[in-house]
XYZ file of C-alpha atoms in Angstrom:
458
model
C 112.059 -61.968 33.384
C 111.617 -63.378 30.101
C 114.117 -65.893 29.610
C 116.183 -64.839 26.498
C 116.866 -61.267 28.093
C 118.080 -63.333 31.150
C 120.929 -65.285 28.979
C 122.091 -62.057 27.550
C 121.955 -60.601 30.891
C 124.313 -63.613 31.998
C 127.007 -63.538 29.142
C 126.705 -59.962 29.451
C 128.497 -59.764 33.112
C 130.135 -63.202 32.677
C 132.168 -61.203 30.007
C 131.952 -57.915 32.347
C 133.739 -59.926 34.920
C 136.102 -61.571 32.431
C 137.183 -58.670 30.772
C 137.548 -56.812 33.814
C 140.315 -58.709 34.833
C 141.783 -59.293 31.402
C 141.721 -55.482 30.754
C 143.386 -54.819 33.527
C 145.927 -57.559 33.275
C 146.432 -56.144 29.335
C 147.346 -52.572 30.449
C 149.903 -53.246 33.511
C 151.758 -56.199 31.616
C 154.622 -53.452 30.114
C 155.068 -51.680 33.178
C 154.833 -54.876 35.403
C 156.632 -57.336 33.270
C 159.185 -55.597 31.835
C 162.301 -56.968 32.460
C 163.455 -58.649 28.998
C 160.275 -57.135 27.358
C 158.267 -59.795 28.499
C 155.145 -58.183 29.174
C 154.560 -56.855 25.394
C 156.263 -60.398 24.167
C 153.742 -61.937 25.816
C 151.266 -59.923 23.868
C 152.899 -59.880 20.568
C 152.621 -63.790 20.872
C 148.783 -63.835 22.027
C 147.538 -61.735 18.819
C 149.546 -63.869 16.658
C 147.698 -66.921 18.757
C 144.240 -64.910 17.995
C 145.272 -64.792 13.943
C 145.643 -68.264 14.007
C 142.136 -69.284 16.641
C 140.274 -67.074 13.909
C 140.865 -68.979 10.872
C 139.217 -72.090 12.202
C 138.850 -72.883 15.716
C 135.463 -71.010 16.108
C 133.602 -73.492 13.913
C 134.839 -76.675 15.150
C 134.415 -75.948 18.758
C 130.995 -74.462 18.221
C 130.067 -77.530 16.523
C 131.271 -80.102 19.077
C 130.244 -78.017 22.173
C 127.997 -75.860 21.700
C 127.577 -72.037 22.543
C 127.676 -72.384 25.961
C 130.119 -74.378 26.579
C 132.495 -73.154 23.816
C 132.081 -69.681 26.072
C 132.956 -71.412 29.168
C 135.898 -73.169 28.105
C 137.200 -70.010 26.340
C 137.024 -68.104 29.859
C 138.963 -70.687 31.181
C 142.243 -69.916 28.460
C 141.725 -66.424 30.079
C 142.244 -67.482 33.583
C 145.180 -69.450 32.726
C 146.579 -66.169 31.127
C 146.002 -64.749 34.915
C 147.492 -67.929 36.780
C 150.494 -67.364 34.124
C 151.302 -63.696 35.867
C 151.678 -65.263 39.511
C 155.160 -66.112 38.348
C 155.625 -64.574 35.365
C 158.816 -66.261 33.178
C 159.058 -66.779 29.512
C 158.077 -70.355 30.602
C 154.612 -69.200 32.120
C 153.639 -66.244 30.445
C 154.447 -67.159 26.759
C 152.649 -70.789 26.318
C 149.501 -69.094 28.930
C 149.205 -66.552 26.250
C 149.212 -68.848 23.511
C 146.376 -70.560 25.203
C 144.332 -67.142 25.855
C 145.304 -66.044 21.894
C 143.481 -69.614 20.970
C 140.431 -69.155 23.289
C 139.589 -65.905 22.268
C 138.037 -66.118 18.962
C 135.731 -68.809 19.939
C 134.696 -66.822 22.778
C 133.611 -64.123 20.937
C 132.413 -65.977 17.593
C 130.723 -68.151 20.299
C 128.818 -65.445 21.859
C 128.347 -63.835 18.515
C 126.160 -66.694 17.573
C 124.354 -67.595 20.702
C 123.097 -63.891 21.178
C 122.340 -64.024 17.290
C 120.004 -67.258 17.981
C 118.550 -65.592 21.316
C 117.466 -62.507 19.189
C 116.353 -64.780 16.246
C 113.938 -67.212 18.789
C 112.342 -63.701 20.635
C 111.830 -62.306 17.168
C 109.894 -65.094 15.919
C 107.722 -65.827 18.943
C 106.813 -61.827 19.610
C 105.996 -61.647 15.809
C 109.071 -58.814 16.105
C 111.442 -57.965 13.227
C 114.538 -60.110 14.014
C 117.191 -57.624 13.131
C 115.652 -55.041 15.528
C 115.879 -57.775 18.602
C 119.405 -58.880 17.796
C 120.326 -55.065 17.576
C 118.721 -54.608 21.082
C 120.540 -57.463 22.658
C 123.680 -56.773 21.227
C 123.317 -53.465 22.812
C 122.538 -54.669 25.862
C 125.859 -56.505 25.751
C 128.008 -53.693 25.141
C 126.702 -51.131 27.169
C 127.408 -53.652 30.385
C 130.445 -55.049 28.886
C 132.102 -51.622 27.324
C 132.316 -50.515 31.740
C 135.089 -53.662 32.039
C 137.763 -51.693 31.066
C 136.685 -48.530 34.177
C 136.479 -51.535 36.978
C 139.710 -54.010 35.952
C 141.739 -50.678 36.003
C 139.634 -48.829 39.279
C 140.826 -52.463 41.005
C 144.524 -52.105 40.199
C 144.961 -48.720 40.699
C 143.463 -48.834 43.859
C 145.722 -52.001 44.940
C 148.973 -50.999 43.428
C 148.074 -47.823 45.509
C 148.419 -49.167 48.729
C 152.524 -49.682 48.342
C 154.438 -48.415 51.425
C 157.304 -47.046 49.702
C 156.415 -43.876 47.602
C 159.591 -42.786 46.130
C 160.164 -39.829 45.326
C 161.736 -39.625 41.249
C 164.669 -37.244 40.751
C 164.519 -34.773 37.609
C 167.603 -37.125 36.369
C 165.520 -40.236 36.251
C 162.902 -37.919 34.550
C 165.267 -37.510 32.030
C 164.429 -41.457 31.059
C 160.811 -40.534 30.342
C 158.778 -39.722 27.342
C 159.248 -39.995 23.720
C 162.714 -40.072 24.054
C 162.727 -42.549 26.857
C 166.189 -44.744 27.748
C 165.968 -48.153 26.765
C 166.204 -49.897 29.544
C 163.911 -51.507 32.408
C 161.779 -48.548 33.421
C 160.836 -49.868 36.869
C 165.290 -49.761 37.707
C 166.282 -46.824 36.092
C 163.673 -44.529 37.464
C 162.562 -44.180 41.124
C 159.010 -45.820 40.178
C 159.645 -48.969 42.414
C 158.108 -52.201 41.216
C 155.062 -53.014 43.636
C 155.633 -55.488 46.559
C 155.085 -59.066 45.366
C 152.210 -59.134 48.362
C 150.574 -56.682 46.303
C 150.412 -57.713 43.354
C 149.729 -61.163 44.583
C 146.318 -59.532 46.397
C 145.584 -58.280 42.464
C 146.239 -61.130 40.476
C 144.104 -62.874 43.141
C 141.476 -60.549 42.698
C 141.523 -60.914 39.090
C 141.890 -64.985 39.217
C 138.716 -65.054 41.302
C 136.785 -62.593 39.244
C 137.244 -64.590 36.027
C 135.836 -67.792 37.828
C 132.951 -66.114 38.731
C 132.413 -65.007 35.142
C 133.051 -68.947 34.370
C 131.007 -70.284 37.177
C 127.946 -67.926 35.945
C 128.139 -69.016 32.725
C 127.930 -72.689 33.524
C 125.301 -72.123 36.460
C 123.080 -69.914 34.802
C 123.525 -69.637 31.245
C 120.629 -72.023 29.513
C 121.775 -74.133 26.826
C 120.545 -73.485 23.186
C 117.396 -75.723 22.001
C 118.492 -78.435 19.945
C 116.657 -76.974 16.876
C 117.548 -74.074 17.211
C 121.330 -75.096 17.809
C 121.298 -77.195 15.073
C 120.256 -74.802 12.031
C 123.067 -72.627 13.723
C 125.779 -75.484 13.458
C 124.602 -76.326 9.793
C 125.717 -72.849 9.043
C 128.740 -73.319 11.016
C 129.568 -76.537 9.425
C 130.121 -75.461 5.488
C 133.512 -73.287 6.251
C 136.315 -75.944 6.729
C 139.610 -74.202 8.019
C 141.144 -74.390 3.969
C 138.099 -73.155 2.719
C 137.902 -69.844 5.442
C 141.599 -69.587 4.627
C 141.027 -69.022 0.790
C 138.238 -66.926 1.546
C 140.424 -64.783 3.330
C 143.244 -63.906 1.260
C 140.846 -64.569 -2.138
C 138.689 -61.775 -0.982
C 142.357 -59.485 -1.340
C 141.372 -59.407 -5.004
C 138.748 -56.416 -4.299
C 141.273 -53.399 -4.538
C 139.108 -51.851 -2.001
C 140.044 -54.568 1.013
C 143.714 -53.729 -0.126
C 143.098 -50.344 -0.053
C 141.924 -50.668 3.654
C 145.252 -52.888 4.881
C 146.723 -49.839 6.761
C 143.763 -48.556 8.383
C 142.897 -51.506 9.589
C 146.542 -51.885 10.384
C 146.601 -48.514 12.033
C 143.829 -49.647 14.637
C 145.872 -52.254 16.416
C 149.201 -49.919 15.705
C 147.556 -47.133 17.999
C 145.972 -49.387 20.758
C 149.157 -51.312 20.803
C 151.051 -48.140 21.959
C 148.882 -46.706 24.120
C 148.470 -49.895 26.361
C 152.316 -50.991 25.713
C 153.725 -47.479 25.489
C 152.343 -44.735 26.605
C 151.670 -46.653 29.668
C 155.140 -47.463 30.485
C 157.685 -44.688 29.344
C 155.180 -41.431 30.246
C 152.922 -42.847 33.363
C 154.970 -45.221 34.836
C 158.199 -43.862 34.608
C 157.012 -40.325 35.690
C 154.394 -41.451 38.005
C 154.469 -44.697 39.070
C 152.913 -48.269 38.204
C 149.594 -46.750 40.251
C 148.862 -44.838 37.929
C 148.282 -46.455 35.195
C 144.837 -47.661 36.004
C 143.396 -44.166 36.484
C 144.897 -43.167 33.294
C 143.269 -46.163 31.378
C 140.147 -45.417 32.765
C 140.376 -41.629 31.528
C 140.888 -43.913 28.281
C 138.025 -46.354 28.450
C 135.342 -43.963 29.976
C 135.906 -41.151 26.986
C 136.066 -44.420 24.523
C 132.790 -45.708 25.059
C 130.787 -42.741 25.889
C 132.060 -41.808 22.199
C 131.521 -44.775 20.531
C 127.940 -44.259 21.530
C 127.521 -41.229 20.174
C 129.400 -41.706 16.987
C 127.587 -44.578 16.254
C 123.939 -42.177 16.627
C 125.467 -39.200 14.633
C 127.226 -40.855 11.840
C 123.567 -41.071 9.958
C 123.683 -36.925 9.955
C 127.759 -36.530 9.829
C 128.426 -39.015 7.651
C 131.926 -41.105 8.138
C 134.449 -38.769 6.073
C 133.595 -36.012 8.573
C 134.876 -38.535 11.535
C 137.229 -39.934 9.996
C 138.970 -36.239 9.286
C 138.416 -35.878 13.706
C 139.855 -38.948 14.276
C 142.745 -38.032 11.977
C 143.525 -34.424 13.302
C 142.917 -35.709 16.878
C 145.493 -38.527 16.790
C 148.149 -36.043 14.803
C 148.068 -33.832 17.504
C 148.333 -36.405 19.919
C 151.425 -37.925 18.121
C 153.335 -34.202 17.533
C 152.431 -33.278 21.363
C 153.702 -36.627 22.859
C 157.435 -36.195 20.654
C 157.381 -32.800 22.531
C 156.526 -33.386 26.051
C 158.545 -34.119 28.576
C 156.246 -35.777 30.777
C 156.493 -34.354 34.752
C 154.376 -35.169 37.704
C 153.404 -31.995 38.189
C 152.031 -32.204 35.011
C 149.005 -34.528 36.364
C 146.145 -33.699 34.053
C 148.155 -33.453 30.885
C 148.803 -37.512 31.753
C 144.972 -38.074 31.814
C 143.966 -35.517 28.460
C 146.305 -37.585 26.218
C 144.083 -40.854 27.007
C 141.379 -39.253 26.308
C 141.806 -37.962 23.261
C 143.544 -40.825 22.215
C 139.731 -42.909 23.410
C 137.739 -39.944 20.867
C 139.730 -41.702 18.235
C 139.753 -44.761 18.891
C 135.688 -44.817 19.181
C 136.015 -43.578 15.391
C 138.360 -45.945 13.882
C 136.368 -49.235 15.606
C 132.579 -48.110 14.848
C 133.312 -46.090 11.606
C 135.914 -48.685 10.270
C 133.781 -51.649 11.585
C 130.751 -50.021 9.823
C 132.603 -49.168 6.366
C 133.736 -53.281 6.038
C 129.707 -54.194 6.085
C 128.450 -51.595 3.973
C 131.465 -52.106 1.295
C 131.706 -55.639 1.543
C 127.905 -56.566 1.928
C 127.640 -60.033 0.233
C 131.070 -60.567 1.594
C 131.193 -60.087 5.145
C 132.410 -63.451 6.687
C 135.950 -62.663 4.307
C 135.939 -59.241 4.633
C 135.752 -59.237 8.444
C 138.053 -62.791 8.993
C 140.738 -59.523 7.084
C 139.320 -56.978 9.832
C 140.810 -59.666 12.471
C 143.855 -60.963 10.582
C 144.859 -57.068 9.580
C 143.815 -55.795 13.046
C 145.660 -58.618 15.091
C 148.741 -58.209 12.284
C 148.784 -54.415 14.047
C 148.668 -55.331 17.638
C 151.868 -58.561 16.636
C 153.767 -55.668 15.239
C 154.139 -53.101 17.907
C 153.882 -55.026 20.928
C 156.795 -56.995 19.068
C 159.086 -53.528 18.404
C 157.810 -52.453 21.902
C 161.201 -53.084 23.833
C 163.436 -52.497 20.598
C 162.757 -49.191 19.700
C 162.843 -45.770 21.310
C 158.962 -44.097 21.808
C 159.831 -41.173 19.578
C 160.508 -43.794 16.781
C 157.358 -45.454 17.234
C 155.564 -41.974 17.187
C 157.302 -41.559 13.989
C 155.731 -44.749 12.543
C 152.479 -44.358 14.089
C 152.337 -40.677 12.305
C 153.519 -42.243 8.716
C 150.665 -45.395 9.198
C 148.212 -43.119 9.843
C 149.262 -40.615 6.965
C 149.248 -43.393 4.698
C 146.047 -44.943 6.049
C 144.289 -41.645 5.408
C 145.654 -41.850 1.796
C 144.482 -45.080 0.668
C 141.185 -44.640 2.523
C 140.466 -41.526 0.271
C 141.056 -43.416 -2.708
C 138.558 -45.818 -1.181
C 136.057 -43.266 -0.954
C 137.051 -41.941 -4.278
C 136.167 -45.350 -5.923
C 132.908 -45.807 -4.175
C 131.970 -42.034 -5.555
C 132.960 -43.132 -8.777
C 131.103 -45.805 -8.796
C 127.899 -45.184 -7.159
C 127.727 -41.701 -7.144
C 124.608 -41.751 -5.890
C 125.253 -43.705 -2.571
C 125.297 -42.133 0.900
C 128.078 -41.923 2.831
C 126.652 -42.083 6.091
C 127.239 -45.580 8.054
C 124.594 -47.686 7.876
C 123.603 -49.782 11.271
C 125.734 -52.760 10.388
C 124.054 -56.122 12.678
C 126.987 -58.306 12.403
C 129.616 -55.397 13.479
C 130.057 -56.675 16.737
C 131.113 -60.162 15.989
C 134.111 -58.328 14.172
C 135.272 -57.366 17.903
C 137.150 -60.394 18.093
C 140.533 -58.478 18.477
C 138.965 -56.682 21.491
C 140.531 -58.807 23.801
């Protein structure tokens, strides 16, 4: 096998078996920690971690380590996270998350780079057209890496599964679920009994050991970039000092455009935040039970990246207003349909449809939204996608932090007027670019460096 395939091959399921347990982890940690909140604080508190990694860490680690071992070191923050959930307390949980929030930009900048220089080094030996390569390997990576989020929540709902005592919830406790769910710990006031500490031992176990084997293949198998190669990479790396990225950043807020594009960018980590801290806990694990969720999230991932693929082939011939307006109507029905049910088990397939819909939009507003930063932002891109992160993460901060403070039907409410607004100030966007090119196509172009802007993709 030629050699550079193999490497992307081997970052490909180290990350597979990373994120497999870190997806997982991410969508049980309202309904399994929930006492005090803690699940979604510890959240909150790792995107705030990632805002912080992102303005500088990437560089210097690079620098000083290296890609490979910059990836390694960063899967280790992530197994901490897991070790933190054996006994979870605001004295494990919060400072483990901290560490995963500050390993997860480099891992992805990291990887960014080192399948960039793979791509580059093929290129140039085959006589190939270097974009094209890089393309190819990036989509090698997400097609194996995009399944993480089917397999980390197959393995839980299939453990949580096994529980002994299936209790049966009253129509009372019902009463506690949905949009206008009783604030209070779900797993007490409804018949949706936490799992056995044996159990979810046996999963935190399994997700421990999977994320040293994603560390162990890294370090065994992954080869270490050539010195000349490495070091034209870390010359790049080196001009950006953490003040100078920082300026960047907010200086870049100047183009009325980039402030135009705060709430939809906003709006992405706003809508992923409540489906994996919501709609998780007050509609499938109050009504169902804490084996659920997996299934559900599945439902979620599957429809998500099946999607994303094809969005990202049909946007040439649809153009991005057109999927932007099915996002939009998607998610509004969504929101007006969750304020109205009242979620029942005997409802089963209504719990699975709203996941899915919810993973139709969610394709659009990463690849279209992802897409619309390079093509508007084009001699800008390192600025304009450090305010992807800092905007996204901002989202995600926010409503994991009102996650335990606020009824669901208010956070509907909020989610509704976000995306409203987001809508607004993206037309004017569009307006702007019409007005001044109004030549220009509107179709997304094939953006190379969109997937290094998946830092918040934790």
């Amino acid at each position: 096998m030629e050699r550079n395939l193999k490497n992307v091959l081997v970052i490909s399921f180290g990350f597979l078996l990373l994120f497999t347990a870190y997806g997982g982890l991410q969508s049980l940690q309202s309904s399994l920690n929930s006492e005090e909140g803690l699940g979604v604080a510890s959240l909150s508190v790792l995107y705030a971690a990632l805002i912080l990694s992102s303005m500088f860490l990437p560089p210097i680690l690079i620098k000083k380590l290296g890609c490979k071992w910059t990836i390694a070191i960063s899967m280790c923050c992530y197994i901490a996270f897991s070790l933190g959930n054996f006994y979870a307390s605001w004295y494990t949980l919060i400072p483990t998350s901290v560490i995963l929030g500050l390993g997860g930009a480099p891992l992805w900048s990291a990887k960014c780079t080192y399948l960039t220089i793979a791509g580059s080094s093929y290129a140039e030996k085959a006589g190939k057209n270097a974009k094209d390569i890089i393309n190819q390997y990036f989509g090698v990576f997400f097609l194996v890496f995009q399944s993480s989020g089917i397999w980390g929540n197959l393995i839980s709902s299939l453990i949580l599964s096994q529980s002994s005592t299936k209790v049966e919830i009253s129509e009372e406790d019902l009463e506690c679920c949905g949009a206008y769910n009783c604030l209070t710990d779900i797993t007490n006031t409804t018949g949706s009994a936490k799992p056995s500490n044996s159990l979810i031992y046996t999963l935190l176990g399994v997700y421990t050991a999977s994320g040293v084997l994603a560390v162990l293949l890294v370090i065994i198998f992954l080869d270490q970039i050539k010195s000349d190669q490495a070091e034209t990479e870390k010359e790049k790396l080196e001009a950006p000092s953490f003040w100078s990225t920082f300026l960047a950043t907010f200086r870049h807020l100047k183009d009325k455009r980039q402030c135009l594009l705060i709430p939809l960018t906003m709006y992405s980590g706003f809508e992923q935040g409540f489906l994996s801290g919501d709609y998780t806990k007050v509609y499938v694990t109050c009504a169902l039970g804490i084996q659920y969720v997996g299934y559900v999230m599945i439902c979620f991932a599957a429809v998500n990246s099946l999607c994303s693929l094809l969005f990202g082939k049909i946007s040439q011939f649809t153009g991005r207003k057109l999927l932007f307006a099915l996002a939009t109507v998607t998610n509004t029905a969504c929101i007006i349909a969750l304020l109205l049910w009242k979620p029942h088990p005997k409802q089963l397939a209504v719990f699975f449809v709203f996941p899915a819909l919810w993973g139709l939009s969610d394709a659009v507003w990463q690849t279209q939204t992802n897409g619309l930063y390079g093509i508007l932002f084009e001699k800008h891109k390192e600025a304009a996608f450090a305010n992807y992160r800092l905007w996204e993460s901002l989202g995600f901060v926010i409503a994991f932090g009102y996650s335990t403070k606020l009824q669901a039907y208010i956070k509907l409410y909020i989610l509704l007027s976000v995306l409203v607004l987001s809508m607004v100030t993206y037309g004017a966007v569009e307006y702007l670019e019409a007005k001044s090119s109004p030549g220009t196509p509107t179709a997304t172009k094939k953006e190379n460096g969109r997937p290094c802007s998946q830092e918040t993709h934790m």
